[in-house]
Tab-separated table of C-alpha atoms in Angstrom:
chain	number	residue	atom	x	y	z
A	23	ASP	CA	120.688	120.100	86.489
A	24	THR	CA	117.309	118.367	86.529
A	25	GLU	CA	118.455	114.868	85.719
A	26	VAL	CA	118.766	111.614	87.566
A	27	THR	CA	121.540	109.545	86.011
A	28	GLN	CA	122.025	105.797	86.331
A	29	THR	CA	124.928	103.565	85.389
A	30	PRO	CA	125.333	101.169	83.790
A	31	LYS	CA	122.544	101.273	81.220
A	32	HIS	CA	122.707	97.505	80.738
A	33	LEU	CA	124.221	94.800	82.961
A	34	VAL	CA	124.537	91.062	82.427
A	35	MET	CA	125.761	89.028	85.379
A	36	GLY	CA	126.030	85.461	86.526
A	37	MET	CA	124.447	84.150	89.689
A	38	THR	CA	127.803	84.129	91.507
A	39	ASN	CA	128.850	87.650	90.516
A	40	LYS	CA	128.911	90.777	92.641
A	41	LYS	CA	127.989	94.017	90.894
A	42	SER	CA	126.681	97.475	91.781
A	43	LEU	CA	124.174	99.853	90.245
A	44	LYS	CA	124.785	103.568	90.645
A	45	CYS	CA	122.437	106.544	90.733
A	46	GLU	CA	123.260	110.245	90.983
A	47	GLN	CA	121.256	113.459	91.217
A	48	HIS	CA	122.292	117.086	91.700
A	49	MET	CA	118.873	118.629	92.325
A	50	GLY	CA	119.380	118.905	96.074
A	51	HIS	CA	116.760	116.241	96.675
A	52	ARG	CA	116.960	114.591	100.090
A	53	ALA	CA	114.903	111.484	99.294
A	54	MET	CA	116.063	108.759	96.920
A	55	TYR	CA	114.381	105.541	95.881
A	56	TRP	CA	115.027	102.205	94.206
A	57	TYR	CA	112.244	100.566	92.202
A	58	LYS	CA	112.140	97.264	90.314
A	59	GLN	CA	110.087	96.946	87.144
A	60	LYS	CA	109.319	93.720	85.312
A	61	ALA	CA	108.187	93.747	81.691
A	62	LYS	CA	104.712	95.211	81.125
A	63	LYS	CA	104.267	95.838	84.868
A	64	PRO	CA	104.391	99.061	86.902
A	65	PRO	CA	107.438	99.885	89.026
A	66	GLU	CA	107.515	98.335	92.505
A	67	LEU	CA	109.156	100.139	95.409
A	68	MET	CA	112.229	98.457	96.926
A	69	PHE	CA	113.972	100.993	99.169
A	70	VAL	CA	113.565	104.589	100.340
A	71	TYR	CA	116.351	106.773	101.684
A	72	SER	CA	115.500	110.001	103.444
A	73	TYR	CA	118.335	112.321	104.483
A	74	GLU	CA	120.806	109.535	103.651
A	75	LYS	CA	119.152	107.121	106.047
A	76	LEU	CA	117.275	104.008	104.993
A	77	SER	CA	113.666	104.640	105.947
A	78	ILE	CA	111.814	101.920	104.045
A	79	ASN	CA	112.795	98.417	102.962
A	80	GLU	CA	109.892	96.707	101.245
A	81	SER	CA	110.910	93.208	102.375
A	82	VAL	CA	113.562	92.977	99.701
A	83	PRO	CA	115.833	89.879	99.812
A	84	SER	CA	119.260	90.468	101.341
A	85	ARG	CA	120.969	89.733	98.026
A	86	PHE	CA	120.049	93.374	97.261
A	87	SER	CA	121.960	95.809	99.481
A	88	PRO	CA	121.372	99.562	99.148
A	89	GLU	CA	123.866	102.240	100.136
A	90	CYS	CA	123.618	106.024	100.236
A	91	PRO	CA	127.179	107.432	100.526
A	92	ASN	CA	125.983	111.052	100.385
A	93	SER	CA	122.949	113.137	99.499
A	94	SER	CA	123.648	112.919	95.750
A	95	LEU	CA	124.512	109.255	95.368
A	96	LEU	CA	122.610	106.003	95.743
A	97	ASN	CA	124.023	102.551	95.099
A	98	LEU	CA	122.452	99.127	94.889
A	99	HIS	CA	124.865	96.267	95.526
A	100	LEU	CA	123.951	92.938	93.984
A	101	HIS	CA	125.201	89.526	95.065
A	102	ALA	CA	124.099	85.972	94.329
A	103	LEU	CA	121.117	87.065	92.280
A	104	GLN	CA	118.632	84.712	90.675
A	105	PRO	CA	117.392	84.743	87.061
A	106	GLU	CA	114.001	85.998	88.275
A	107	ASP	CA	115.753	89.161	89.492
A	108	SER	CA	116.213	90.190	85.862
A	109	ALA	CA	114.326	93.467	85.452
A	110	LEU	CA	114.638	97.202	84.873
A	111	TYR	CA	115.949	98.846	88.037
A	112	LEU	CA	114.876	102.455	88.415
A	113	CYS	CA	116.254	105.126	90.702
A	114	ALA	CA	114.210	108.200	91.604
A	115	SER	CA	114.710	111.281	93.735
A	116	SER	CA	112.489	113.953	95.238
A	117	GLN	CA	112.243	116.603	97.858
A	118	VAL	CA	111.076	114.726	100.926
A	119	ARG	CA	107.397	115.402	100.133
A	120	GLY	CA	107.703	116.276	96.481
A	121	GLU	CA	107.340	114.875	93.001
A	122	GLN	CA	109.603	111.997	92.103
A	123	PHE	CA	111.917	112.188	89.124
A	124	PHE	CA	113.179	108.959	87.622
A	125	GLY	CA	116.442	107.997	86.005
A	126	PRO	CA	116.587	106.040	82.727
A	127	GLY	CA	117.051	102.742	84.543
A	128	THR	CA	119.497	99.846	84.417
A	129	ARG	CA	118.401	96.820	82.435
A	130	LEU	CA	119.682	93.840	84.456
A	131	THR	CA	119.913	90.312	83.090
A	132	VAL	CA	120.921	87.487	85.430
A	133	LEU	CA	122.110	84.330	83.717
B	25	THR	CA	98.014	100.059	101.458
B	26	GLN	CA	96.581	102.543	99.006
B	27	LEU	CA	95.586	100.906	95.719
B	28	LEU	CA	95.128	102.590	92.359
B	29	GLU	CA	92.955	100.999	89.689
B	30	GLN	CA	93.817	102.177	86.204
B	31	SER	CA	91.731	101.578	83.086
B	32	PRO	CA	91.849	100.609	80.355
B	33	GLN	CA	94.987	98.494	80.572
B	34	PHE	CA	95.394	98.369	76.800
B	35	LEU	CA	94.153	100.801	74.154
B	36	SER	CA	94.873	100.884	70.444
B	37	ILE	CA	93.266	103.669	68.415
B	38	GLN	CA	93.737	105.523	65.160
B	39	GLU	CA	95.603	108.790	64.842
B	40	GLY	CA	93.283	111.749	65.368
B	41	GLU	CA	90.913	110.034	67.799
B	42	ASN	CA	90.339	111.142	71.377
B	43	LEU	CA	90.778	108.942	74.443
B	44	THR	CA	90.463	109.005	78.218
B	45	VAL	CA	92.400	107.004	80.800
B	46	TYR	CA	91.033	106.628	84.321
B	47	CYS	CA	92.744	106.197	87.670
B	48	ASN	CA	90.534	105.328	90.651
B	49	SER	CA	91.023	104.547	94.314
B	50	SER	CA	88.981	104.084	97.457
B	51	SER	CA	91.619	106.108	99.309
B	52	VAL	CA	92.182	109.851	99.408
B	53	PHE	CA	95.481	111.033	97.991
B	54	SER	CA	97.189	114.316	98.813
B	55	SER	CA	98.379	114.352	95.209
B	56	LEU	CA	98.502	112.158	92.128
B	57	GLN	CA	101.132	112.086	89.445
B	58	TRP	CA	100.892	110.975	85.830
B	59	TYR	CA	103.939	109.548	84.098
B	60	ARG	CA	104.644	108.395	80.558
B	61	GLN	CA	107.160	105.623	79.963
B	62	GLU	CA	108.715	104.334	76.765
B	63	PRO	CA	110.155	100.795	76.531
B	64	GLY	CA	113.493	100.447	78.319
B	65	GLU	CA	113.380	103.986	79.713
B	66	GLY	CA	112.414	105.490	83.045
B	67	PRO	CA	108.993	107.091	83.651
B	68	VAL	CA	108.820	110.777	82.735
B	69	LEU	CA	106.668	113.001	84.922
B	70	LEU	CA	103.841	114.659	82.968
B	71	VAL	CA	101.896	116.415	85.710
B	72	THR	CA	101.054	116.484	89.399
B	73	VAL	CA	97.519	117.269	90.558
B	74	VAL	CA	97.045	118.412	94.122
B	75	THR	CA	93.742	120.242	94.591
B	76	GLY	CA	90.374	118.464	94.381
B	77	GLY	CA	88.623	119.410	91.116
B	78	GLU	CA	91.853	120.685	89.610
B	79	VAL	CA	92.261	120.617	85.828
B	80	LYS	CA	95.676	120.924	84.181
B	81	LYS	CA	96.449	121.068	80.488
B	82	LEU	CA	99.651	120.053	78.741
B	83	LYS	CA	99.200	120.741	75.008
B	84	ARG	CA	96.697	118.061	73.865
B	85	LEU	CA	96.650	116.341	77.275
B	86	THR	CA	94.101	117.322	79.929
B	87	PHE	CA	94.417	116.014	83.479
B	88	GLN	CA	91.702	116.200	86.088
B	89	PHE	CA	91.718	115.425	89.812
B	90	GLY	CA	88.417	114.346	91.329
B	91	ASP	CA	86.700	116.594	93.850
B	92	ALA	CA	87.239	114.001	96.605
B	93	ARG	CA	90.882	113.447	95.555
B	94	LYS	CA	90.271	109.727	95.036
B	95	ASP	CA	90.382	109.624	91.250
B	96	SER	CA	91.976	111.249	88.255
B	97	SER	CA	91.668	111.153	84.490
B	98	LEU	CA	93.891	111.831	81.513
B	99	HIS	CA	92.242	112.913	78.269
B	100	ILE	CA	94.174	113.084	75.011
B	101	THR	CA	92.714	115.047	72.124
B	102	ALA	CA	93.583	114.192	68.523
B	103	ALA	CA	96.035	111.450	69.468
B	104	GLN	CA	99.267	111.188	67.483
B	105	PRO	CA	101.663	108.245	66.989
B	106	GLY	CA	104.155	110.046	69.237
B	107	ASP	CA	101.694	109.615	72.130
B	108	THR	CA	102.306	105.864	72.071
B	109	GLY	CA	103.633	104.598	75.391
B	110	LEU	CA	102.797	103.341	78.868
B	111	TYR	CA	100.847	105.864	80.944
B	112	LEU	CA	101.073	105.441	84.707
B	113	CYS	CA	99.196	107.151	87.481
B	114	ALA	CA	100.865	107.181	90.874
B	115	GLY	CA	100.090	108.366	94.359
B	116	GLY	CA	101.967	108.596	97.593
B	117	GLY	CA	104.784	110.703	98.879
B	118	ALA	CA	107.798	110.434	101.088
B	119	ASP	CA	107.184	106.700	101.575
B	120	GLY	CA	107.458	106.026	97.857
B	121	LEU	CA	104.921	105.890	95.070
B	122	THR	CA	102.153	103.375	94.514
B	123	PHE	CA	101.479	102.926	90.819
B	124	GLY	CA	98.410	101.896	88.928
B	125	LYS	CA	98.931	98.947	86.576
B	126	GLY	CA	99.348	101.350	83.677
B	127	THR	CA	97.675	101.901	80.333
B	128	HIS	CA	99.510	100.633	77.276
B	129	LEU	CA	98.526	103.088	74.547
B	130	ILE	CA	99.177	102.516	70.843
B	131	ILE	CA	98.296	105.203	68.320
B	132	GLN	CA	98.222	103.816	64.803
B	133	PRO	CA	99.018	106.144	61.893
C-alpha cells in the first residue's frame, strides 16, 4: 500500500462548528505532516509529527489542534475557524529523512 | 529559512514545444524533490535528486541537480496537453518541505 488517504474529501463548516480531518498511511512511515494550501499558492507547513510526537508547530493558531493516535493515523481537529481558514489541507508522510508522499487533500470551506 | 525561487511562475505553450523550469536557492540542499499537482488534488512526487550534477529522466521529463546542490531544473520535451498542471520544487527533510512558488504550466493543443 503506497497511498496516503484523507477524509473527508470536501468539508463545509460554520464558524462555531467542531470538525476533524483524518489522514491514514500504511507505508510504515514514522513522520507525518499537515500542510495548508491556498488557491494558486504552494503548500505551507503547519505541523510535523515524528514517531507520534509533535516535533514542529509552525505558529499555527490554536483553533487547529493536531493529534497522532498511532503511527498510521493523523488527525486535525478544527474549532471556531474563520473564513480565511478555507483552503486545501494536505497530509503527507515519509520515512523520517525520506521523500514525502501526499494525500489527495481535504477541501475546507468555512462559512 | 531556506528559500527556493522557481521560474517561470506561469507558462503557456503549444503542444510539441520544449520547456524548462528552474528552481534556485542560495542554500545547499541535501536533496530536492519535484512534484506535479492538478487542481483540487495533492502533489504527486515525480522525482528526487540527491547527488550534485545528477540527471534523472522520466519519459519526456529530464531533471537535473546542480553541481553545488543549490539549484535544479526540469526540462520537458515535446510537451503534451496531459502535462498541464502546477509543478513544484521542494527541499528539506524531516522538518518538513519548503516549496518554491510553483510553475503553472498550460499546454495548448
